[in-house]
mmCIF file of N, CA and C in Angstrom:
data_model
loop_
_atom_site.group_PDB
_atom_site.id
_atom_site.type_symbol
_atom_site.label_atom_id
_atom_site.label_comp_id
_atom_site.label_asym_id
_atom_site.label_seq_id
_atom_site.Cartn_x
_atom_site.Cartn_y
_atom_site.Cartn_z
ATOM 1 N N SER A 20 99.505 100.779 89.090
ATOM 2 C CA SER A 20 100.892 100.719 88.697
ATOM 3 C C SER A 20 101.664 99.686 89.498
ATOM 4 N N SER A 21 101.252 99.424 90.756
ATOM 5 C CA SER A 21 101.980 98.428 91.542
ATOM 6 C C SER A 21 101.760 97.024 90.983
ATOM 7 N N GLY A 22 100.627 96.801 90.307
ATOM 8 C CA GLY A 22 100.398 95.508 89.682
ATOM 9 C C GLY A 22 101.405 95.227 88.586
ATOM 10 N N ILE A 23 101.760 96.254 87.838
ATOM 11 C CA ILE A 23 102.748 96.101 86.779
ATOM 12 C C ILE A 23 104.119 95.826 87.388
ATOM 13 N N ASN A 24 104.473 96.542 88.452
ATOM 14 C CA ASN A 24 105.747 96.318 89.112
ATOM 15 C C ASN A 24 105.833 94.906 89.689
ATOM 16 N N ALA A 25 104.746 94.446 90.306
ATOM 17 C CA ALA A 25 104.737 93.104 90.868
ATOM 18 C C ALA A 25 104.861 92.060 89.764
ATOM 19 N N GLU A 26 104.186 92.289 88.660
ATOM 20 C CA GLU A 26 104.277 91.356 87.532
ATOM 21 C C GLU A 26 105.683 91.325 86.957
ATOM 22 N N TYR A 27 106.319 92.473 86.874
ATOM 23 C CA TYR A 27 107.684 92.535 86.369
ATOM 24 C C TYR A 27 108.641 91.800 87.302
ATOM 25 N N GLY A 28 108.477 91.997 88.591
ATOM 26 C CA GLY A 28 109.323 91.302 89.566
ATOM 27 C C GLY A 28 109.110 89.799 89.514
ATOM 28 N N TYR A 29 107.874 89.410 89.358
ATOM 29 C CA TYR A 29 107.553 87.982 89.262
ATOM 30 C C TYR A 29 108.200 87.370 88.019
ATOM 31 N N GLN A 30 108.174 88.075 86.908
ATOM 32 C CA GLN A 30 108.780 87.568 85.681
ATOM 33 C C GLN A 30 110.297 87.473 85.805
ATOM 34 N N ARG A 31 110.909 88.364 86.572
ATOM 35 C CA ARG A 31 112.364 88.363 86.730
ATOM 36 C C ARG A 31 112.847 87.234 87.623
ATOM 37 N N VAL A 32 112.072 86.889 88.626
ATOM 38 C CA VAL A 32 112.530 85.966 89.651
ATOM 39 C C VAL A 32 112.304 84.504 89.265
ATOM 40 N N VAL A 33 111.183 84.214 88.619
ATOM 41 C CA VAL A 33 110.810 82.832 88.333
ATOM 42 C C VAL A 33 111.447 82.374 87.023
ATOM 43 N N ALA A 34 111.986 81.165 87.035
ATOM 44 C CA ALA A 34 112.581 80.594 85.824
ATOM 45 C C ALA A 34 111.504 80.398 84.761
ATOM 46 N N GLU A 35 111.904 80.481 83.513
ATOM 47 C CA GLU A 35 110.971 80.371 82.378
ATOM 48 C C GLU A 35 110.129 79.101 82.448
ATOM 49 N N SER A 36 110.746 77.988 82.800
ATOM 50 C CA SER A 36 110.026 76.710 82.825
ATOM 51 C C SER A 36 109.035 76.612 83.977
ATOM 52 N N ASP A 37 109.186 77.454 85.007
ATOM 53 C CA ASP A 37 108.314 77.387 86.182
ATOM 54 C C ASP A 37 107.271 78.487 86.230
ATOM 55 N N ARG A 38 107.201 79.312 85.221
ATOM 56 C CA ARG A 38 106.318 80.475 85.290
ATOM 57 C C ARG A 38 104.840 80.107 85.316
ATOM 58 N N THR A 39 104.434 79.076 84.628
ATOM 59 C CA THR A 39 103.023 78.699 84.595
ATOM 60 C C THR A 39 102.552 78.275 85.977
ATOM 61 N N ILE A 40 103.287 77.367 86.611
ATOM 62 C CA ILE A 40 102.887 76.906 87.943
ATOM 63 C C ILE A 40 103.034 78.024 88.970
ATOM 64 N N ALA A 41 104.035 78.865 88.827
ATOM 65 C CA ALA A 41 104.219 79.982 89.754
ATOM 66 C C ALA A 41 103.071 80.976 89.647
ATOM 67 N N GLN A 42 102.612 81.224 88.428
ATOM 68 C CA GLN A 42 101.496 82.141 88.250
ATOM 69 C C GLN A 42 100.223 81.558 88.865
ATOM 70 N N GLY A 43 100.013 80.261 88.720
ATOM 71 C CA GLY A 43 98.851 79.618 89.331
ATOM 72 C C GLY A 43 98.906 79.681 90.846
ATOM 73 N N LEU A 44 100.071 79.394 91.427
ATOM 74 C CA LEU A 44 100.216 79.458 92.885
ATOM 75 C C LEU A 44 100.063 80.884 93.392
ATOM 76 N N ARG A 45 100.601 81.833 92.655
ATOM 77 C CA ARG A 45 100.477 83.241 93.052
ATOM 78 C C ARG A 45 99.023 83.680 93.005
ATOM 79 N N SER A 46 98.307 83.278 91.961
ATOM 80 C CA SER A 46 96.898 83.622 91.850
ATOM 81 C C SER A 46 96.094 82.995 92.985
ATOM 82 N N PHE A 47 96.375 81.731 93.293
ATOM 83 C CA PHE A 47 95.680 81.056 94.391
ATOM 84 C C PHE A 47 95.954 81.755 95.720
ATOM 85 N N ALA A 48 97.209 82.076 95.986
ATOM 86 C CA ALA A 48 97.570 82.736 97.246
ATOM 87 C C ALA A 48 96.922 84.112 97.344
ATOM 88 N N THR A 49 96.910 84.851 96.243
ATOM 89 C CA THR A 49 96.292 86.178 96.248
ATOM 90 C C THR A 49 94.807 86.083 96.538
ATOM 91 N N LYS A 50 94.135 85.145 95.902
ATOM 92 C CA LYS A 50 92.699 84.987 96.128
ATOM 93 C C LYS A 50 92.421 84.491 97.549
ATOM 94 N N ALA A 51 93.221 83.542 98.032
ATOM 95 C CA ALA A 51 92.997 82.999 99.368
ATOM 96 C C ALA A 51 93.260 84.035 100.450
ATOM 97 N N LEU A 52 94.359 84.761 100.333
ATOM 98 C CA LEU A 52 94.692 85.759 101.341
ATOM 99 C C LEU A 52 93.866 87.031 101.185
ATOM 100 N N GLY A 53 93.365 87.281 99.997
ATOM 101 C CA GLY A 53 92.597 88.496 99.762
ATOM 102 C C GLY A 53 91.118 88.369 100.068
ATOM 103 N N THR A 54 90.576 87.160 100.011
ATOM 104 C CA THR A 54 89.136 87.011 100.200
ATOM 105 C C THR A 54 88.749 86.295 101.487
ATOM 106 N N MET A 55 89.580 85.418 101.994
ATOM 107 C CA MET A 55 89.176 84.654 103.174
ATOM 108 C C MET A 55 89.313 85.408 104.497
ATOM 109 N N PRO A 56 90.441 86.059 104.771
ATOM 110 C CA PRO A 56 90.575 86.695 106.082
ATOM 111 C C PRO A 56 89.747 87.970 106.261
ATOM 112 N N SER A 57 89.429 88.659 105.185
ATOM 113 C CA SER A 57 88.772 89.956 105.346
ATOM 114 C C SER A 57 87.411 89.890 106.037
ATOM 115 N N PRO A 58 86.516 88.963 105.714
ATOM 116 C CA PRO A 58 85.255 88.922 106.467
ATOM 117 C C PRO A 58 85.469 88.607 107.948
ATOM 118 N N LEU A 59 86.470 87.792 108.247
ATOM 119 C CA LEU A 59 86.754 87.485 109.646
ATOM 120 C C LEU A 59 87.291 88.700 110.384
ATOM 121 N N LEU A 60 88.230 89.432 109.746
ATOM 122 C CA LEU A 60 88.792 90.627 110.380
ATOM 123 C C LEU A 60 87.732 91.714 110.570
ATOM 124 N N PHE A 61 86.982 92.003 109.522
ATOM 125 C CA PHE A 61 85.969 93.045 109.628
ATOM 126 C C PHE A 61 84.858 92.646 110.593
ATOM 127 N N GLY A 62 84.477 91.385 110.594
ATOM 128 C CA GLY A 62 83.461 90.911 111.549
ATOM 129 C C GLY A 62 83.931 91.033 112.984
ATOM 130 N N ALA A 63 85.195 90.694 113.233
ATOM 131 C CA ALA A 63 85.736 90.815 114.592
ATOM 132 C C ALA A 63 85.778 92.276 115.023
ATOM 133 N N ILE A 64 86.150 93.168 114.117
ATOM 134 C CA ILE A 64 86.179 94.597 114.451
ATOM 135 C C ILE A 64 84.764 95.099 114.736
ATOM 136 N N LEU A 65 83.818 94.726 113.912
ATOM 137 C CA LEU A 65 82.445 95.163 114.129
ATOM 138 C C LEU A 65 81.890 94.619 115.446
ATOM 139 N N ASP A 66 82.174 93.360 115.738
ATOM 140 C CA ASP A 66 81.701 92.778 116.997
ATOM 141 C C ASP A 66 82.334 93.466 118.207
ATOM 142 N N LYS A 67 83.616 93.790 118.101
ATOM 143 C CA LYS A 67 84.322 94.404 119.222
ATOM 144 C C LYS A 67 83.839 95.829 119.505
ATOM 145 N N THR A 68 83.437 96.552 118.467
ATOM 146 C CA THR A 68 83.041 97.950 118.647
ATOM 147 C C THR A 68 81.537 98.123 118.859
ATOM 148 N N CYS A 69 80.812 97.047 119.006
ATOM 149 C CA CYS A 69 79.375 97.143 119.248
ATOM 150 C C CYS A 69 79.125 97.587 120.691
ATOM 151 N N SER A 70 78.274 98.585 120.844
ATOM 152 C CA SER A 70 77.933 99.089 122.178
ATOM 153 C C SER A 70 76.648 98.471 122.707
ATOM 154 N N VAL A 71 75.679 98.283 121.836
ATOM 155 C CA VAL A 71 74.375 97.759 122.266
ATOM 156 C C VAL A 71 73.990 96.594 121.367
ATOM 157 N N TRP A 72 73.856 95.405 121.983
ATOM 158 C CA TRP A 72 73.443 94.209 121.260
ATOM 159 C C TRP A 72 71.946 93.991 121.456
ATOM 160 N N ARG A 73 71.295 93.499 120.451
ATOM 161 C CA ARG A 73 69.882 93.127 120.558
ATOM 162 C C ARG A 73 69.807 91.795 121.282
ATOM 163 N N GLU A 74 68.944 91.711 122.247
ATOM 164 C CA GLU A 74 68.737 90.451 122.969
ATOM 165 C C GLU A 74 67.256 90.109 122.930
ATOM 166 N N THR A 75 66.986 88.831 122.727
ATOM 167 C CA THR A 75 65.600 88.375 122.747
ATOM 168 C C THR A 75 65.165 88.167 124.192
ATOM 169 N N GLU A 76 63.894 87.864 124.387
ATOM 170 C CA GLU A 76 63.364 87.674 125.738
ATOM 171 C C GLU A 76 64.019 86.498 126.462
ATOM 172 N N ASP A 77 64.476 85.500 125.696
ATOM 173 C CA ASP A 77 65.101 84.337 126.334
ATOM 174 C C ASP A 77 66.615 84.487 126.467
ATOM 175 N N GLY A 78 67.168 85.681 126.191
ATOM 176 C CA GLY A 78 68.585 85.955 126.422
ATOM 177 C C GLY A 78 69.508 85.667 125.255
ATOM 178 N N VAL A 79 68.964 85.332 124.091
ATOM 179 C CA VAL A 79 69.793 85.061 122.928
ATOM 180 C C VAL A 79 70.253 86.398 122.339
ATOM 181 N N VAL A 80 71.569 86.522 122.137
ATOM 182 C CA VAL A 80 72.134 87.758 121.599
ATOM 183 C C VAL A 80 71.969 87.755 120.084
ATOM 184 N N GLY A 81 71.477 88.876 119.553
ATOM 185 C CA GLY A 81 71.261 89.009 118.116
ATOM 186 C C GLY A 81 72.260 89.950 117.480
ATOM 187 N N ASN A 82 71.755 90.816 116.624
ATOM 188 C CA ASN A 82 72.639 91.742 115.902
ATOM 189 C C ASN A 82 72.909 93.003 116.719
ATOM 190 N N CYS A 83 73.846 93.787 116.238
ATOM 191 C CA CYS A 83 74.251 95.005 116.925
ATOM 192 C C CYS A 83 73.295 96.148 116.569
ATOM 193 N N TRP A 84 72.908 96.904 117.583
ATOM 194 C CA TRP A 84 72.034 98.050 117.357
ATOM 195 C C TRP A 84 72.791 99.364 117.325
ATOM 196 N N LEU A 85 73.919 99.440 118.031
ATOM 197 C CA LEU A 85 74.633 100.704 118.132
ATOM 198 C C LEU A 85 76.132 100.434 118.216
ATOM 199 N N TYR A 86 76.881 101.114 117.380
ATOM 200 C CA TYR A 86 78.340 100.966 117.365
ATOM 201 C C TYR A 86 79.003 102.185 117.988
ATOM 202 N N ASP A 87 80.154 101.975 118.624
ATOM 203 C CA ASP A 87 80.985 103.067 119.102
ATOM 204 C C ASP A 87 81.784 103.546 117.890
ATOM 205 N N LEU A 88 81.331 104.630 117.279
ATOM 206 C CA LEU A 88 81.894 105.078 116.000
ATOM 207 C C LEU A 88 83.352 105.492 116.110
ATOM 208 N N HIS A 89 83.742 106.096 117.222
ATOM 209 C CA HIS A 89 85.137 106.492 117.381
ATOM 210 C C HIS A 89 86.040 105.252 117.424
ATOM 211 N N SER A 90 85.670 104.249 118.200
ATOM 212 C CA SER A 90 86.452 103.008 118.263
ATOM 213 C C SER A 90 86.460 102.285 116.927
ATOM 214 N N LEU A 91 85.331 102.326 116.224
ATOM 215 C CA LEU A 91 85.241 101.691 114.907
ATOM 216 C C LEU A 91 86.187 102.370 113.920
ATOM 217 N N MET A 92 86.217 103.692 113.946
ATOM 218 C CA MET A 92 87.109 104.434 113.056
ATOM 219 C C MET A 92 88.571 104.108 113.367
ATOM 220 N N ILE A 93 88.934 104.124 114.646
ATOM 221 C CA ILE A 93 90.306 103.822 115.048
ATOM 222 C C ILE A 93 90.683 102.406 114.621
ATOM 223 N N ALA A 94 89.797 101.446 114.827
ATOM 224 C CA ALA A 94 90.086 100.055 114.478
ATOM 225 C C ALA A 94 90.301 99.891 112.979
ATOM 226 N N PHE A 95 89.471 100.530 112.166
ATOM 227 C CA PHE A 95 89.617 100.408 110.715
ATOM 228 C C PHE A 95 90.883 101.100 110.213
ATOM 229 N N VAL A 96 91.214 102.249 110.797
ATOM 230 C CA VAL A 96 92.442 102.942 110.401
ATOM 231 C C VAL A 96 93.660 102.102 110.793
ATOM 232 N N MET A 97 93.649 101.519 111.987
ATOM 233 C CA MET A 97 94.768 100.686 112.426
ATOM 234 C C MET A 97 94.884 99.420 111.576
ATOM 235 N N LEU A 98 93.755 98.831 111.201
ATOM 236 C CA LEU A 98 93.794 97.657 110.324
ATOM 237 C C LEU A 98 94.409 98.022 108.977
ATOM 238 N N ARG A 99 93.985 99.135 108.413
ATOM 239 C CA ARG A 99 94.545 99.561 107.136
ATOM 240 C C ARG A 99 96.037 99.848 107.263
ATOM 241 N N PHE A 100 96.438 100.536 108.328
ATOM 242 C CA PHE A 100 97.854 100.833 108.542
ATOM 243 C C PHE A 100 98.655 99.542 108.687
ATOM 244 N N GLY A 101 98.145 98.584 109.436
ATOM 245 C CA GLY A 101 98.845 97.309 109.616
ATOM 246 C C GLY A 101 98.995 96.537 108.318
ATOM 247 N N LEU A 102 97.932 96.479 107.534
ATOM 248 C CA LEU A 102 97.990 95.759 106.261
ATOM 249 C C LEU A 102 98.904 96.455 105.257
ATOM 250 N N MET A 103 98.859 97.771 105.231
ATOM 251 C CA MET A 103 99.751 98.511 104.328
ATOM 252 C C MET A 103 101.211 98.351 104.755
ATOM 253 N N SER A 104 101.462 98.327 106.054
ATOM 254 C CA SER A 104 102.826 98.121 106.551
ATOM 255 C C SER A 104 103.333 96.734 106.191
ATOM 256 N N ALA A 105 102.480 95.721 106.340
ATOM 257 C CA ALA A 105 102.871 94.359 105.977
ATOM 258 C C ALA A 105 103.155 94.268 104.477
ATOM 259 N N SER A 106 102.338 94.927 103.680
ATOM 260 C CA SER A 106 102.552 94.929 102.238
ATOM 261 C C SER A 106 103.869 95.619 101.883
ATOM 262 N N ALA A 107 104.140 96.752 102.507
ATOM 263 C CA ALA A 107 105.396 97.466 102.243
ATOM 264 C C ALA A 107 106.593 96.626 102.663
ATOM 265 N N LEU A 108 106.470 95.913 103.769
ATOM 266 C CA LEU A 108 107.551 95.043 104.228
ATOM 267 C C LEU A 108 107.804 93.914 103.224
ATOM 268 N N CYS A 109 106.754 93.342 102.675
ATOM 269 C CA CYS A 109 106.913 92.283 101.666
ATOM 270 C C CYS A 109 107.564 92.828 100.394
ATOM 271 N N TYR A 110 107.152 94.016 99.959
ATOM 272 C CA TYR A 110 107.771 94.619 98.780
ATOM 273 C C TYR A 110 109.243 94.929 99.031
ATOM 274 N N TRP A 111 109.552 95.425 100.226
ATOM 275 C CA TRP A 111 110.946 95.709 100.564
ATOM 276 C C TRP A 111 111.770 94.425 100.560
ATOM 277 N N ALA A 112 111.229 93.347 101.140
ATOM 278 C CA ALA A 112 111.954 92.074 101.160
ATOM 279 C C ALA A 112 112.177 91.545 99.742
ATOM 280 N N ALA A 113 111.169 91.668 98.886
ATOM 281 C CA ALA A 113 111.328 91.229 97.496
ATOM 282 C C ALA A 113 112.392 92.055 96.789
ATOM 283 N N TRP A 114 112.390 93.365 97.010
ATOM 284 C CA TRP A 114 113.401 94.223 96.403
ATOM 285 C C TRP A 114 114.788 93.853 96.909
ATOM 286 N N TRP A 115 114.902 93.565 98.199
ATOM 287 C CA TRP A 115 116.197 93.250 98.807
ATOM 288 C C TRP A 115 116.809 91.995 98.180
ATOM 289 N N TRP A 116 115.967 90.972 97.940
ATOM 290 C CA TRP A 116 116.507 89.708 97.444
ATOM 291 C C TRP A 116 116.618 89.636 95.930
ATOM 292 N N MET A 117 116.067 90.580 95.209
ATOM 293 C CA MET A 117 116.199 90.509 93.752
ATOM 294 C C MET A 117 116.872 91.755 93.195
ATOM 295 N N LYS A 118 117.936 92.198 93.811
ATOM 296 C CA LYS A 118 118.666 93.379 93.347
ATOM 297 C C LYS A 118 119.364 93.131 92.016
ATOM 298 N N GLU A 119 119.978 91.959 91.862
ATOM 299 C CA GLU A 119 120.752 91.668 90.656
ATOM 300 C C GLU A 119 119.856 91.088 89.574
ATOM 301 N N GLU A 120 120.084 91.517 88.360
ATOM 302 C CA GLU A 120 119.321 91.011 87.221
ATOM 303 C C GLU A 120 119.587 89.522 87.024
ATOM 304 N N PRO A 121 118.557 88.707 86.784
ATOM 305 C CA PRO A 121 118.793 87.289 86.516
ATOM 306 C C PRO A 121 119.677 87.055 85.291
ATOM 307 N N ALA A 122 119.578 87.916 84.286
ATOM 308 C CA ALA A 122 120.411 87.751 83.096
ATOM 309 C C ALA A 122 121.881 87.879 83.465
ATOM 310 N N THR A 123 122.195 88.785 84.365
ATOM 311 C CA THR A 123 123.577 88.962 84.812
ATOM 312 C C THR A 123 124.050 87.716 85.543
ATOM 313 N N LYS A 124 123.190 87.141 86.360
ATOM 314 C CA LYS A 124 123.545 85.915 87.070
ATOM 315 C C LYS A 124 123.833 84.788 86.083
ATOM 316 N N LEU A 125 122.967 84.677 85.059
ATOM 317 C CA LEU A 125 123.168 83.621 84.072
ATOM 318 C C LEU A 125 124.454 83.844 83.294
ATOM 319 N N GLU A 126 124.751 85.088 82.946
ATOM 320 C CA GLU A 126 126.003 85.376 82.226
ATOM 321 C C GLU A 126 127.217 85.030 83.088
ATOM 322 N N ASN A 127 127.149 85.336 84.384
ATOM 323 C CA ASN A 127 128.234 85.001 85.282
ATOM 324 C C ASN A 127 128.433 83.483 85.392
ATOM 325 N N GLU A 128 127.331 82.744 85.464
ATOM 326 C CA GLU A 128 127.414 81.288 85.539
ATOM 327 C C GLU A 128 127.982 80.717 84.243
ATOM 328 N N ASN A 129 127.557 81.261 83.105
ATOM 329 C CA ASN A 129 128.060 80.782 81.809
ATOM 330 C C ASN A 129 129.543 81.080 81.663
ATOM 331 N N ASP A 130 129.991 82.246 82.133
ATOM 332 C CA ASP A 130 131.415 82.588 82.077
ATOM 333 C C ASP A 130 132.239 81.620 82.922
ATOM 334 N N GLU A 131 131.710 81.255 84.097
ATOM 335 C CA GLU A 131 132.436 80.331 84.962
ATOM 336 C C GLU A 131 132.519 78.937 84.339
ATOM 337 N N GLN A 132 131.451 78.519 83.626
ATOM 338 C CA GLN A 132 131.453 77.211 83.002
ATOM 339 C C GLN A 132 132.413 77.166 81.811
ATOM 340 N N ASP A 133 132.545 78.281 81.095
ATOM 341 C CA ASP A 133 133.443 78.344 79.934
ATOM 342 C C ASP A 133 134.909 78.253 80.335
ATOM 343 N N ASP A 134 135.238 78.734 81.534
ATOM 344 C CA ASP A 134 136.638 78.736 81.969
ATOM 345 C C ASP A 134 137.132 77.380 82.342
#
């Protein structure tokens, strides 16, 4: 349901002539922010919560053998809470700046031009 709300807000804010390019930029930003940082964030969390690393005879560190499950759980819950908070903040900011209907704004501008 939030996808429908976001789409409705996007349609209200962007001018008719700019909707195609705005939709392309929005899609690019969603894909870039949704797919690129997540492997880095999850990898950093997994690396940080590793308790026992595999080491070869010559001292090269390999993969993790044992994770601190309590720390891993806390890290994932905090990551989810942080991302959800950032998302809620963005939705609140969008709501704050688009309180007035664009049609009302256009009618007000047209009334001022007629006078």
